Coordinates of C-alpha atoms in Angstrom, one line a residue:
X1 CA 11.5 57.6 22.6
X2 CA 12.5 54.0 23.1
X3 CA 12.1 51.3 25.6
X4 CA 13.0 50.1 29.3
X5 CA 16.5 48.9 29.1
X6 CA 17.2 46.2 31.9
X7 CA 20.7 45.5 32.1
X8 CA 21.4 42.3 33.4
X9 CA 25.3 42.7 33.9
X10 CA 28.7 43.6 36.2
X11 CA 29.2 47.6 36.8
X12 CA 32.9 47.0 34.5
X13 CA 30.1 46.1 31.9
X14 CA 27.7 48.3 31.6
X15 CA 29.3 51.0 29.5
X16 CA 30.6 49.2 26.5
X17 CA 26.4 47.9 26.5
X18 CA 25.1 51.1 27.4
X19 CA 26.7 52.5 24.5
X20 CA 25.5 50.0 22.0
X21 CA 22.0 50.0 23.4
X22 CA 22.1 53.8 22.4
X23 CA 23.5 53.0 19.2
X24 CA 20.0 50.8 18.6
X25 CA 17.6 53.2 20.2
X26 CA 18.8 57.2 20.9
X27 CA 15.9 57.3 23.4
X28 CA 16.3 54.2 25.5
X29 CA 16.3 54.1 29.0
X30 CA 18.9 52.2 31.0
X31 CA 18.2 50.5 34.5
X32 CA 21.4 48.4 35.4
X33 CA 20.1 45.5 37.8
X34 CA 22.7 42.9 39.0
X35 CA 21.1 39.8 38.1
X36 CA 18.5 38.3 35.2
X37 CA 16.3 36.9 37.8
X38 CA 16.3 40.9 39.4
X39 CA 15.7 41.7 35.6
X40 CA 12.9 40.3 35.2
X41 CA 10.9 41.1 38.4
X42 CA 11.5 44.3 38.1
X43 CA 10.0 44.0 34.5
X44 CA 7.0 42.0 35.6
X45 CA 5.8 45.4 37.1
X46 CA 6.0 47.5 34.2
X47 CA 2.6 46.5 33.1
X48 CA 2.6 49.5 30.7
X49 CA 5.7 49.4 29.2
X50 CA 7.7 47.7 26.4
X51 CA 11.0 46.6 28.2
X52 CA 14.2 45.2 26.8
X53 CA 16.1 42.5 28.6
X54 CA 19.9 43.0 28.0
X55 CA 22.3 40.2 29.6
X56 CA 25.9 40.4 29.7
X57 CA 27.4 36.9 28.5
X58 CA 30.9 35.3 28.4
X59 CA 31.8 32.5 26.4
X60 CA 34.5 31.7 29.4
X61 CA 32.2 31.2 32.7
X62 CA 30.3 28.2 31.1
X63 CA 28.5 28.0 34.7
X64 CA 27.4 31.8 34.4
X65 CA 26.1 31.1 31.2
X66 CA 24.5 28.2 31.8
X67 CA 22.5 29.9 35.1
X68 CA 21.4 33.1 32.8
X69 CA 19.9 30.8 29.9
X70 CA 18.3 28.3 32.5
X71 CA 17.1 31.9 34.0
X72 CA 14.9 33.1 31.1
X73 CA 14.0 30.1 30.0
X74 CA 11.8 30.0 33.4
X75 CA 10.0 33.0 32.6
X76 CA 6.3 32.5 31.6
X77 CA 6.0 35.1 28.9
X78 CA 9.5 36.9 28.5
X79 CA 9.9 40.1 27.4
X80 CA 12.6 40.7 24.3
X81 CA 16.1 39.2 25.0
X82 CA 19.0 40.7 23.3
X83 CA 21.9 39.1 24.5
X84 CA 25.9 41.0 24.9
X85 CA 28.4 38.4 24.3
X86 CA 32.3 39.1 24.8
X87 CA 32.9 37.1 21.3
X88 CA 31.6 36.4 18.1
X89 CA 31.6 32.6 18.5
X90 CA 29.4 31.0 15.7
X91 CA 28.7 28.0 18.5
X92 CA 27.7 30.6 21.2
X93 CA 25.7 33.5 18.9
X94 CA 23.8 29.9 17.9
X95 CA 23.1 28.3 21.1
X96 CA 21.6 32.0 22.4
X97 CA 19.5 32.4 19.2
X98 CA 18.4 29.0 20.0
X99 CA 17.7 29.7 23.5
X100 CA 15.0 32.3 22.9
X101 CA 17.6 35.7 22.1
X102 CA 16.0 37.7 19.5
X103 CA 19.2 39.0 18.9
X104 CA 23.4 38.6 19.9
X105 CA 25.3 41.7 19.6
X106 CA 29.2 41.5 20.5
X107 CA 31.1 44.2 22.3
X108 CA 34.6 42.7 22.7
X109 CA 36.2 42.3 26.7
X110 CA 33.2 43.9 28.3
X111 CA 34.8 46.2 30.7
X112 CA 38.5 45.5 29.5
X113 CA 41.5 47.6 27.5
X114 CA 39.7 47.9 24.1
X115 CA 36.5 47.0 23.1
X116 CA 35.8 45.9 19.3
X117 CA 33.1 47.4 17.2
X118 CA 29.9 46.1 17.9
X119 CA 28.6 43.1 15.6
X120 CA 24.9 42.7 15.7
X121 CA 22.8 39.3 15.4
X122 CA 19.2 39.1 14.2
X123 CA 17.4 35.9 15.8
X124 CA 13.4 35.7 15.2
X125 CA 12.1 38.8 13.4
X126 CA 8.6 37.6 14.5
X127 CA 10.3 38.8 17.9
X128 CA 10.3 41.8 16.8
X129 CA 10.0 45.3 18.4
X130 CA 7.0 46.7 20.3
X131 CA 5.4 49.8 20.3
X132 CA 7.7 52.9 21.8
X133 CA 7.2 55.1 25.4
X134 CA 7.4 58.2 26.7
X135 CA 10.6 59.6 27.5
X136 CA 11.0 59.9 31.3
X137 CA 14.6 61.2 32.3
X138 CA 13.8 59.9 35.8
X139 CA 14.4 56.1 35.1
X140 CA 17.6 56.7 33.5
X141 CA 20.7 55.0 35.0
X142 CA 23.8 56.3 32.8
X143 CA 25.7 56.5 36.0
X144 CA 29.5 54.5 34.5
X145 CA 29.4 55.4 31.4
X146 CA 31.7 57.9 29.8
X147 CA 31.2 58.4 25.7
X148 CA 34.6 60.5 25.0
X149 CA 36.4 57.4 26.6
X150 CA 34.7 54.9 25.3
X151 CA 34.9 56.0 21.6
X152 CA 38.5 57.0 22.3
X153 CA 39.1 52.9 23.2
X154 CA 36.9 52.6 20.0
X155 CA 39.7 54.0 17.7
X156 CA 42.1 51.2 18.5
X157 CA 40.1 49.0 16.7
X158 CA 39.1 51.1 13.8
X159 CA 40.2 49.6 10.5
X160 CA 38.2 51.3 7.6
X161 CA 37.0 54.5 5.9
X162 CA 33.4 53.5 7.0
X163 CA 34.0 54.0 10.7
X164 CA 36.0 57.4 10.6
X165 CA 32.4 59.2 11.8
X166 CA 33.0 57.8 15.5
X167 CA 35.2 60.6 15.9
X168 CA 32.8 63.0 17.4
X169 CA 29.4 61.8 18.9
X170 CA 26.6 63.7 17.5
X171 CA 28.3 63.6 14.2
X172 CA 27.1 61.4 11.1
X173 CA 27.2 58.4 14.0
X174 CA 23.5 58.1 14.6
X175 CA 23.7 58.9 18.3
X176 CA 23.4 61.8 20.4
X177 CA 26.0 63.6 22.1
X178 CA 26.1 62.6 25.9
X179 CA 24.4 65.5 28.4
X180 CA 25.2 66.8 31.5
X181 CA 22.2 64.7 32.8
X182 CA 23.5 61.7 31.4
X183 CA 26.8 61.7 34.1
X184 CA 27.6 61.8 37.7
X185 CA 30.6 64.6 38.5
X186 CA 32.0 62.7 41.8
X187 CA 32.6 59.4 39.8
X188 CA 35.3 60.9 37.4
X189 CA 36.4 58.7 34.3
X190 CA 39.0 55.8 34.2
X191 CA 42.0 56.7 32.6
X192 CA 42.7 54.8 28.9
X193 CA 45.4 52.2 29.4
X194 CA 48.8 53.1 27.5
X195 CA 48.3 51.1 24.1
X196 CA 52.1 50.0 22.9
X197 CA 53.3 51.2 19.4
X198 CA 52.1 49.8 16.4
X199 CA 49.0 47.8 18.5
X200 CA 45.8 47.9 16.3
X201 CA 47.9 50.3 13.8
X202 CA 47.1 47.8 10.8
X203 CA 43.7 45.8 10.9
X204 CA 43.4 44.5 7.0
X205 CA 39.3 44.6 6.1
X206 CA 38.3 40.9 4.9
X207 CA 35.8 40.7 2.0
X208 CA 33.9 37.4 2.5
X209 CA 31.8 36.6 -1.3
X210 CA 28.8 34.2 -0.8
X211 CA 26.0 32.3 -2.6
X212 CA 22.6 30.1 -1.7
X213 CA 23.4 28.0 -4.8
X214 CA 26.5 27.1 -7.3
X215 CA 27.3 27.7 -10.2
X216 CA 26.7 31.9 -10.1
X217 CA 30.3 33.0 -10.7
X218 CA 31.4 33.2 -7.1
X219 CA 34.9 32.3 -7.5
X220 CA 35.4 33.9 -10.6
X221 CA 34.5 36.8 -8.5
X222 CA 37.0 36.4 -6.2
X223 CA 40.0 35.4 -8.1
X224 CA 38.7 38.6 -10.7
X225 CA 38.8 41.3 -7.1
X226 CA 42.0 39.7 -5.7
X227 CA 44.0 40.5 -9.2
X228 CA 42.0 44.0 -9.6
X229 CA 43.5 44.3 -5.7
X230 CA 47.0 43.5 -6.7
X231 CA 47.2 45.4 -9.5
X232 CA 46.6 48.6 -7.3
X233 CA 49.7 47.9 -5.0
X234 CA 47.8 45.9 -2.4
X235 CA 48.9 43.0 -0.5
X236 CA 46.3 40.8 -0.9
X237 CA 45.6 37.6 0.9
X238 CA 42.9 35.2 -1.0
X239 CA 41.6 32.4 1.1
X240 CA 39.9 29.2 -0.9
X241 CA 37.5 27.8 2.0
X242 CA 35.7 25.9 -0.5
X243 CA 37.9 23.1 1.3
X244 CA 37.1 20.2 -0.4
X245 CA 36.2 21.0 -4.3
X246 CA 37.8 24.4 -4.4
X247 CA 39.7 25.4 -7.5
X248 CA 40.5 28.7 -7.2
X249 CA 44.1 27.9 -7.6
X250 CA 43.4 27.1 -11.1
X251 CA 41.5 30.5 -12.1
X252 CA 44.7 32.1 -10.8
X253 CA 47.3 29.7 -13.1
X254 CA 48.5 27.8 -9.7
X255 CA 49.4 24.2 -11.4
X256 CA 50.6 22.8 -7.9
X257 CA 48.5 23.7 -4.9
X258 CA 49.8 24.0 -1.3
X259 CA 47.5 21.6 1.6
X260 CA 46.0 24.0 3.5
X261 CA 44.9 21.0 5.8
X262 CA 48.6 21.3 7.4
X263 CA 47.2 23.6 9.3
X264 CA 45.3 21.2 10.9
X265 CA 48.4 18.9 12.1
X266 CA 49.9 22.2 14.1
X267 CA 51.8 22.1 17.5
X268 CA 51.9 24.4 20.6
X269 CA 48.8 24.0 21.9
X270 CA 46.5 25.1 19.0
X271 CA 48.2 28.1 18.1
X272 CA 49.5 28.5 14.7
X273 CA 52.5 29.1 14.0
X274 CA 54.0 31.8 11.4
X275 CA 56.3 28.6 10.2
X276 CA 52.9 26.7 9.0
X277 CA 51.6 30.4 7.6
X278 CA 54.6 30.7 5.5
X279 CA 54.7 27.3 4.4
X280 CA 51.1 27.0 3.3
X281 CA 51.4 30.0 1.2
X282 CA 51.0 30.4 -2.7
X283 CA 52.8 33.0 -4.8
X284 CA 50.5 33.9 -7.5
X285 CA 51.6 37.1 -8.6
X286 CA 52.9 40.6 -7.4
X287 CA 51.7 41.5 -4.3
X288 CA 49.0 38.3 -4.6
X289 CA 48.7 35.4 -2.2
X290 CA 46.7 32.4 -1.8
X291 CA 45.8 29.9 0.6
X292 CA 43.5 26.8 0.5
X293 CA 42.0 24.4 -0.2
X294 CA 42.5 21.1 1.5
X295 CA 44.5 17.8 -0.1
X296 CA 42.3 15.4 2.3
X297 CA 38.5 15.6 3.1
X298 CA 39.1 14.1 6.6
X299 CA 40.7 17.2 7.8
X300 CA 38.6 19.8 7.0
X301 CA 36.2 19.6 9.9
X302 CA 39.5 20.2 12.0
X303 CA 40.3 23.5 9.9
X304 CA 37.1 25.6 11.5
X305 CA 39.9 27.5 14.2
X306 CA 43.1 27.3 12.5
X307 CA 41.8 29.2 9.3
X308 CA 40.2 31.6 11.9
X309 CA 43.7 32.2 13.0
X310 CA 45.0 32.8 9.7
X311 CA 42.5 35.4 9.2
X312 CA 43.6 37.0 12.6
X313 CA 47.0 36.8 11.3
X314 CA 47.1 38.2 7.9
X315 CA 44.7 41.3 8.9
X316 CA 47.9 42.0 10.3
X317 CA 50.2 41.2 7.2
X318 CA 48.3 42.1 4.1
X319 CA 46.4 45.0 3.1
X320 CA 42.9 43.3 2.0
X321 CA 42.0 40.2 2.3
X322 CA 39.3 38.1 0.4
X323 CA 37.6 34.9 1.2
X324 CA 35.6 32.8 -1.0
X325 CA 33.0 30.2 0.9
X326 CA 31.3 26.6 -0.4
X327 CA 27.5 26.7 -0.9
X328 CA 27.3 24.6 2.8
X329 CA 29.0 26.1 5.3
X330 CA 31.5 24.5 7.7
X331 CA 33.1 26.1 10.7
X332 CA 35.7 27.9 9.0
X333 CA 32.9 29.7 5.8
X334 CA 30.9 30.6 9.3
X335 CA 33.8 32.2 11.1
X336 CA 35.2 33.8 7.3
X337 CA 31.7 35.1 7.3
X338 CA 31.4 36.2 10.8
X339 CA 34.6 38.8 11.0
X340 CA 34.2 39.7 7.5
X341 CA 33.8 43.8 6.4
X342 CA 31.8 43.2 3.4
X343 CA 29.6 40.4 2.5
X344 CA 28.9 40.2 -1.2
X345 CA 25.9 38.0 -1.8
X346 CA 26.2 36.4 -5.8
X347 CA 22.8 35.7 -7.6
X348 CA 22.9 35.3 -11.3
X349 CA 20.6 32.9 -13.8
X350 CA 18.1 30.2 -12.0
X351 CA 14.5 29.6 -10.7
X352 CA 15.8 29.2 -6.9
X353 CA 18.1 31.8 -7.0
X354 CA 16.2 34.9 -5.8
X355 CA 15.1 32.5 -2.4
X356 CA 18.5 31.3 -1.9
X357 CA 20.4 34.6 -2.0
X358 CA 17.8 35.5 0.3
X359 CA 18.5 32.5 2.7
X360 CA 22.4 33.1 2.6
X361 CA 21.8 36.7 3.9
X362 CA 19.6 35.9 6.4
X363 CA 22.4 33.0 7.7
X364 CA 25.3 35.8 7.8
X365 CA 22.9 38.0 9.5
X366 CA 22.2 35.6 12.0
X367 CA 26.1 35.2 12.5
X368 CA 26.7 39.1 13.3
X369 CA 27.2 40.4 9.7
X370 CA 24.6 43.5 10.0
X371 CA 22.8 43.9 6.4
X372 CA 24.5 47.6 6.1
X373 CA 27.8 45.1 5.0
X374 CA 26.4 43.2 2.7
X375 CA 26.4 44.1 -0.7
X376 CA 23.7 42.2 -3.6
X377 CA 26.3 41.0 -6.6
X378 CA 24.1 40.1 -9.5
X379 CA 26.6 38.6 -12.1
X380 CA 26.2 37.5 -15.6
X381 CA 24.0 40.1 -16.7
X382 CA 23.3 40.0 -20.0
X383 CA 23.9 36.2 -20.3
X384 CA 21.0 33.7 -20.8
X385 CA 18.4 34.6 -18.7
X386 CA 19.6 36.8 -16.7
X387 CA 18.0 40.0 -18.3
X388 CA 17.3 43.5 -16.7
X389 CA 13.8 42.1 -15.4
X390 CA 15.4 39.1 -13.7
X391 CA 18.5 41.6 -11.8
X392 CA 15.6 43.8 -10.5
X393 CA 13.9 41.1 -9.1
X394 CA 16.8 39.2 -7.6
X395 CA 17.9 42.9 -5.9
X396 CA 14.5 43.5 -4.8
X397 CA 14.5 39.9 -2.9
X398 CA 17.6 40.4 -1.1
X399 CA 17.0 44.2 -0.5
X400 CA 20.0 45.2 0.4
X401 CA 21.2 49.0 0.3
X402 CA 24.6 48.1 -1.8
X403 CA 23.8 46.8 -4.9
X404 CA 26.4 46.2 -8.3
X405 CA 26.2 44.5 -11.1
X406 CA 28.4 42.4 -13.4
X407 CA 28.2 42.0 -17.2
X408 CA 28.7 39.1 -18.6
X409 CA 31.9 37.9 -19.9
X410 CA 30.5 34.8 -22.7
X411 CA 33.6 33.0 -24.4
X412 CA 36.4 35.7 -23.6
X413 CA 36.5 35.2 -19.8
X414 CA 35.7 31.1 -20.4
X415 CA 38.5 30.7 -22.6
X416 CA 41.2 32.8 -20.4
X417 CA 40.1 31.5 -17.2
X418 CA 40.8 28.2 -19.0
X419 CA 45.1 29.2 -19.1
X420 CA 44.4 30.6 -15.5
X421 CA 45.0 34.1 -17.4
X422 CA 42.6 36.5 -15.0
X423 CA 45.1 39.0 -14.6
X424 CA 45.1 39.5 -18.2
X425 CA 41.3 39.4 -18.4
X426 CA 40.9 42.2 -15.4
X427 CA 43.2 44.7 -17.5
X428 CA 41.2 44.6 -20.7
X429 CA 38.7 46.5 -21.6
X430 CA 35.7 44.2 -21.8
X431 CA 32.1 44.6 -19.8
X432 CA 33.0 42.0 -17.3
X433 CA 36.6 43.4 -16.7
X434 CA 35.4 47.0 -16.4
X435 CA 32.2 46.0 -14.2
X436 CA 34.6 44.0 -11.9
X437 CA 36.9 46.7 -11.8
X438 CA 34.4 49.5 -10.5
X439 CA 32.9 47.1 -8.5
X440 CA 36.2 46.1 -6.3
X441 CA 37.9 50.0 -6.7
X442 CA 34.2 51.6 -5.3
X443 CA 34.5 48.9 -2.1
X444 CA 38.1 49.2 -1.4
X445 CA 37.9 52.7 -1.0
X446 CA 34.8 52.3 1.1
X447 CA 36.9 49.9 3.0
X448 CA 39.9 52.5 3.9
X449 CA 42.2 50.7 1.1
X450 CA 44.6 53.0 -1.4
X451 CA 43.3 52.5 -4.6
X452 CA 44.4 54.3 -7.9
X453 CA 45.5 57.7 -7.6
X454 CA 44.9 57.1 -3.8
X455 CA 47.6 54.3 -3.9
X456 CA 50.6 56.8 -5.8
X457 CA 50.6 59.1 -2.9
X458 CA 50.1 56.4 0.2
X459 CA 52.6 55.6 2.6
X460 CA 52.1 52.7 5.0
X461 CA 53.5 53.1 8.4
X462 CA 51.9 50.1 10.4
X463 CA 53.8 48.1 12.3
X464 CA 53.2 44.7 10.9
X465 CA 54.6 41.3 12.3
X466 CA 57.9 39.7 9.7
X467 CA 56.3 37.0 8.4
X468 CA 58.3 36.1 5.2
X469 CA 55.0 35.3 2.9
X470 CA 55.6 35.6 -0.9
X471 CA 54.2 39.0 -1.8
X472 CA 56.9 39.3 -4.4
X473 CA 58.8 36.7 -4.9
X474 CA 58.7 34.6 -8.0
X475 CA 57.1 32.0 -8.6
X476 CA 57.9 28.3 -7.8
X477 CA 60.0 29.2 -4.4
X478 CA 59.0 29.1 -1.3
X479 CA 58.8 30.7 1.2
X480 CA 61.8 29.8 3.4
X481 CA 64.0 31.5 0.1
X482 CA 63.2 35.1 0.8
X483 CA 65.7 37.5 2.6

């Protein structure tokens, strides 16, 4: 039994929320009002009850948004605010958290062609949930909403392994299958727009790897994954947001690193073009390429929405796609973090490092990354001070439901990481290379990505756009070269 639903929002709206609200609480019940101010007189009579404030917001009618915030501000004591926005922006989840919404949760175009899987944001949990109600069927208002279509639309946008359960409702998906109760026969279902081939065919997962603190193994992390990736036929994109100090290009053996601050200097009214993806590119290896980080420190506050682009664009060219963050984020480690599909938060040795692996989760949750994608990495195990003692503690702090841990490699991996030889290091057979390995080949797979035997008998048919990005070209030419 869950709470009084009010949903502040446009009839086109109300089912991609209504089905969301369902997803957080099977026995909710759903009034859809037109208006916050209605929203909340009608709650101010429900002495009795716990009830849920739901609003509908968009990014685009600044005005609209603007009234609604101004809205519930006014109210003397207001209930709990979970707020429906058409897009994950970092700017906009953070001005409603700040605004008094306990929590943002996106749902794509409410009410358009294909809405996106639902990305949740925690605000205060001291505004948390109340205590639950009965179950009355009569206050139930389910009147637009259609669950076959909408998890049909769904589909489009389905990208990995851990979503296949949406097929059915009622099966493995946490919600119940809609009743005859729950709809209205003289108000018969729109009819799914015709989706042109190869749309939403081929959405690569992006693994995002961050820390609270330096100096844990972060990027050796990455640079260890993206090589493990390669290595099993993937195309695999690596993205160096550390913008200003990263050196990822070194770990990989990449003497001559490309500006990923050109990205900055784009034309055609902020879109970016495939000519600027292609030229910022890195060949690293077979099937291995790398972008970032920046030549020049005054561009890298203008890099926040063309590297969100570029992660919009390669979802579409490579197969997995991994992103390693600074310890202080800018706008582009908040958006990487924001549309990522796994979050791996690295802890290893230090006296801080169980409260800031904490903090970083707590800052991706509070950007849309539910704590279901995050995974707890504790690295260096074994090394100095970092014993079996120190891992539990550290994985008890975050508490996080994926857990791995990584040995630690001592001289070996220092001295090869030293000639930028990590793809040599990730096929031996040492602790570190064998931990890395199960860690990255468990997640892939998890993630919908062809690894090992899977890979041999794999054959991709998505559509994706011609970019001509060096995936296998050898080393030194760009990318212009390629036929």
């Amino acid at each position: 039994m869950g709470a009084i639903w009010m949903v502040a929002c446009a009839s086109e709206g109300y089912p991609a929320i209504a089905r969301e609200v369902r997803a957080l609480d099977a026995g909710a019940r759903l009034v859809c009002v037109p208006g916050v101010a209605e929203a909340w007189e009608l709650a101010r009579e429900l002495h009795d009850e716990e009830v849920v404030l739901a609003v509908a917001v968009s990014d685009a009618d600044e005005v609209g948004l603007e009234e609604k915030i101004a809205t519930w501000r006014s109210f003397a004591e207001p209930p709990r605010i979970v707020a429906f926005a058409d897009a994950a922006k970092p700017g906009l989840v953070s001005r409603l958290l700040y605004e008094g919404a306990s929590e943002v949760i996106t749902v794509g175009e409410m009410g358009g062609n294909a809405p996106k899987p639902a990305v949740r944001m925690e605000g205060d949990p001291s505004r948390g949930d109340g205590g639950s109600v009965p179950h009355r069927d009569d206050t139930r208002c389910d009147r637009y909403e259609d669950e076959e279509e909408l998890d049909a639309r769904l589909r489009y946008e389905v990208r990995t392994a851990q979503w296949a359960d949406l097929d059915e409702p009622g099966e493995g998906t946490g919600r119940e299958a809609p009743s005859e109760h729950d709809r209205v026969p003289d108000e018969p279902p729109q009819r799914l727009p015709e989706v042109p081939a190869g749309e939403g065919a081929h959405r690569a997962p992006v693994v995002t790897v961050v820390s609270g603190r330096g100096g844990v193994g972060r990027t050796t992390l990455v640079a260890a994954m993206a090589c493990f990736a390669a290595r099993c036929g993937l195309r695999t994109a690596v993205l160096d947001l550390d913008l200003m100090f990263g050196d990822l290009h070194r770990l990989l053996g990449v003497e001559e690193p490309r500006d990923l601050g050109m990205l900055a200097g784009g034309e055609g009214g902020g879109v970016l073009s495939d000519a600027l993806v292609e030229e910022s590119a890195m060949r690293v290896g077979p099937g291995l390429t790398l972008w970032g980080p920046a030549a020049a420190p005054e561009c890298v506050e203008l890099l926040g929405r063309p590297c969100e682009q570029l992660i919009e664009v390669l979802r579409g060219l490579a197969d997995v796609i991994f992103i390693d963050t600074p310890v202080s984020w800018g706008d582009a480690a908040a958006a990487a973090v924001a549309v990522c599909d796994r979050c791996l938060v690295v802890s290893s040795l230090g006296a801080t490092s169980c409260p800031s692996a904490s903090h970083v989760a707590e800052l991706a949750t509070r950007l849309g990354v539910p704590r279901t994608r995050m995974m707890g990495v504790v690295n260096r195990l074994g090394g100095h001070g970092v014993s079996e003692e120190v891992a539990l503690r550290q994985e008890l702090a975050l508490s996080l439901g994926m857990r791995a841990r990584v040995a630690d490699g001592g001289d070996e991996v220092a001295s090869m990481l030293s000639f930028g030889q990590m793809d040599d290091l990730i096929a031996g057979e040492g602790a570190f290379a064998r931990d890395v390995r199960a860690l990255a080949s468990g997640m892939l797979r998890e993630l919908g990505c062809p690894v090992g035997a899977d890979a041999a008998g794999s054959e991709d048919t998505a559509v994706r756009p011609r970019l001509r990005l060096p995936w296998g070209r050898r080393a030194g030419t760009r990318a212009g070269d390629v036929r």
